[in-house]
Amino acid sequence: MSIDRAAVIAGSIRLASGVQFLVDPLRANRLWGDPDQPSPTARLLLRSMGYRDALIGGLLLAAGLRGKNTRGWFLASAGADASDLLGGMSVRDELKRSHLIGLGGAVLGIGVGLWGAARPTTQADQVVASRDQ
């Protein structure tokens, strides 16, 4: 069994970010550039983002550690960041400069996710594909 190091790294980062938003959403929100106290609705959305990121990151990490095909989880990760970017762009005129810079993280995440989904197949992927035929 071959470990997918890229999936382990990307999954660990997303999992850690998600857990941070679950454990202390106010602190996580400040780290992303918002010094203000978020409304109850915003806190709900921060936790929802935490659940999403912890789930995707944990499953990407697990697949990477098991040497399983990680393309779908990389694509899910890119999709999550794309939704964050689209949401951020819809309110870009109301965001502070620090928030706009934070959207760059979503762009980076989309790039990593698409790269992970499109990279050449590994030997483990080829073995699974040959069994399916």
Short mmCIF file of C-alpha atoms in Angstrom, two decimals:
data_model
loop_
_atom_site.label_atom_id
_atom_site.label_comp_id
_atom_site.label_asym_id
_atom_site.label_seq_id
_atom_site.Cartn_x
_atom_site.Cartn_y
_atom_site.Cartn_z
CA MET A 1 0.00 0.00 0.00
CA SER A 2 1.38 3.36 -1.07
CA ILE A 3 0.61 6.49 0.93
CA ASP A 4 -0.50 9.52 -1.10
CA ARG A 5 1.58 12.22 0.57
CA ALA A 6 -0.10 15.11 -1.22
CA ALA A 7 -3.52 13.90 -0.03
CA VAL A 8 -2.21 13.44 3.51
CA ILE A 9 -0.83 16.99 3.58
CA ALA A 10 -3.85 18.65 1.94
CA GLY A 11 -6.29 16.58 4.01
CA SER A 12 -4.46 17.38 7.25
CA ILE A 13 -4.53 21.11 6.55
CA ARG A 14 -8.25 21.11 5.70
CA LEU A 15 -9.06 18.88 8.69
CA ALA A 16 -7.11 21.16 11.07
CA SER A 17 -8.83 24.24 9.66
CA GLY A 18 -12.24 22.61 10.05
CA VAL A 19 -11.56 21.54 13.62
CA GLN A 20 -10.39 25.07 14.44
CA PHE A 21 -13.71 26.49 13.21
CA LEU A 22 -15.60 23.88 15.26
CA VAL A 23 -13.65 24.28 18.50
CA ASP A 24 -13.33 28.07 18.53
CA PRO A 25 -15.15 29.73 15.63
CA LEU A 26 -14.58 33.23 17.03
CA ARG A 27 -10.81 32.80 17.16
CA ALA A 28 -10.76 31.19 13.72
CA ASN A 29 -12.79 34.09 12.38
CA ARG A 30 -10.26 36.55 13.81
CA LEU A 31 -7.39 34.62 12.20
CA TRP A 32 -9.11 35.07 8.83
CA GLY A 33 -9.15 38.83 9.35
CA ASP A 34 -12.42 39.72 11.07
CA PRO A 35 -11.82 41.43 14.43
CA ASP A 36 -15.55 42.05 14.97
CA GLN A 37 -17.90 39.86 16.98
CA PRO A 38 -19.91 37.82 14.42
CA SER A 39 -23.69 37.60 14.65
CA PRO A 40 -25.34 34.32 15.75
CA THR A 41 -26.09 33.55 12.10
CA ALA A 42 -22.45 34.13 11.16
CA ARG A 43 -21.32 31.85 14.01
CA LEU A 44 -23.66 29.13 12.71
CA LEU A 45 -22.14 29.49 9.24
CA LEU A 46 -18.61 29.41 10.66
CA ARG A 47 -19.38 26.12 12.41
CA SER A 48 -21.02 24.76 9.26
CA MET A 49 -17.87 25.59 7.34
CA GLY A 50 -15.91 23.80 10.08
CA TYR A 51 -18.00 20.63 9.75
CA ARG A 52 -17.61 20.72 5.97
CA ASP A 53 -13.85 21.23 6.08
CA ALA A 54 -13.31 18.65 8.83
CA LEU A 55 -15.32 16.07 6.89
CA ILE A 56 -13.64 16.66 3.53
CA GLY A 57 -10.19 16.96 5.10
CA GLY A 58 -10.62 13.87 7.24
CA LEU A 59 -11.80 11.75 4.34
CA LEU A 60 -9.05 13.05 2.05
CA LEU A 61 -6.50 12.28 4.77
CA ALA A 62 -7.92 8.78 5.36
CA ALA A 63 -7.95 7.96 1.65
CA GLY A 64 -4.38 9.21 1.31
CA LEU A 65 -3.16 7.12 4.25
CA ARG A 66 -4.84 4.02 2.83
CA GLY A 67 -3.47 4.55 -0.66
CA LYS A 68 -6.99 4.84 -2.07
CA ASN A 69 -8.04 6.99 -5.01
CA THR A 70 -8.18 10.56 -3.69
CA ARG A 71 -9.32 12.36 -6.83
CA GLY A 72 -12.93 12.74 -5.68
CA TRP A 73 -11.90 14.18 -2.31
CA PHE A 74 -9.49 16.62 -3.96
CA LEU A 75 -12.35 17.68 -6.23
CA ALA A 76 -14.68 18.08 -3.22
CA SER A 77 -12.01 20.23 -1.58
CA ALA A 78 -11.76 22.42 -4.68
CA GLY A 79 -15.55 22.70 -4.77
CA ALA A 80 -15.69 23.82 -1.15
CA ASP A 81 -13.13 26.53 -1.83
CA ALA A 82 -14.93 27.55 -5.02
CA SER A 83 -18.15 28.05 -3.06
CA ASP A 84 -16.26 30.18 -0.53
CA LEU A 85 -14.74 32.26 -3.33
CA LEU A 86 -18.08 32.74 -5.09
CA GLY A 87 -19.73 33.74 -1.83
CA GLY A 88 -16.92 36.15 -1.06
CA MET A 89 -17.04 37.70 -4.51
CA SER A 90 -20.76 38.34 -4.15
CA VAL A 91 -20.05 40.68 -1.21
CA ARG A 92 -16.61 41.92 -2.24
CA ASP A 93 -17.69 45.57 -2.16
CA GLU A 94 -18.53 45.20 1.55
CA LEU A 95 -15.34 43.38 2.57
CA LYS A 96 -12.30 44.93 4.19
CA ARG A 97 -8.95 44.62 2.44
CA SER A 98 -7.86 41.85 4.85
CA HIS A 99 -10.92 39.80 3.88
CA LEU A 100 -10.22 40.26 0.18
CA ILE A 101 -6.68 39.03 0.71
CA GLY A 102 -8.16 36.03 2.54
CA LEU A 103 -10.06 35.11 -0.62
CA GLY A 104 -6.64 34.38 -2.09
CA GLY A 105 -6.58 31.33 0.17
CA ALA A 106 -9.70 30.07 -1.58
CA VAL A 107 -8.01 30.54 -4.95
CA LEU A 108 -4.99 28.59 -3.71
CA GLY A 109 -7.29 25.85 -2.35
CA ILE A 110 -9.10 25.58 -5.68
CA GLY A 111 -5.76 25.21 -7.44
CA VAL A 112 -4.55 22.50 -5.07
CA GLY A 113 -7.86 20.64 -5.33
CA LEU A 114 -7.90 20.73 -9.12
CA TRP A 115 -4.25 19.71 -9.27
CA GLY A 116 -4.94 16.78 -6.94
CA ALA A 117 -7.93 15.67 -8.99
CA ALA A 118 -6.15 15.98 -12.35
CA ARG A 119 -2.69 14.62 -11.53
CA PRO A 120 -1.51 11.42 -13.19
CA THR A 121 -2.85 8.20 -11.80
CA THR A 122 -0.87 6.32 -9.21
CA GLN A 123 -0.10 2.64 -9.34
CA ALA A 124 -2.83 2.03 -6.73
CA ASP A 125 -5.38 3.78 -9.00
CA GLN A 126 -4.32 1.62 -11.94
CA VAL A 127 -4.72 -1.58 -9.89
CA VAL A 128 -8.24 -0.56 -8.84
CA ALA A 129 -9.13 0.39 -12.43
CA SER A 130 -7.90 -2.95 -13.76
CA ARG A 131 -10.03 -4.81 -11.19
CA ASP A 132 -13.11 -2.85 -12.26
CA GLN A 133 -12.79 -3.89 -15.91
#
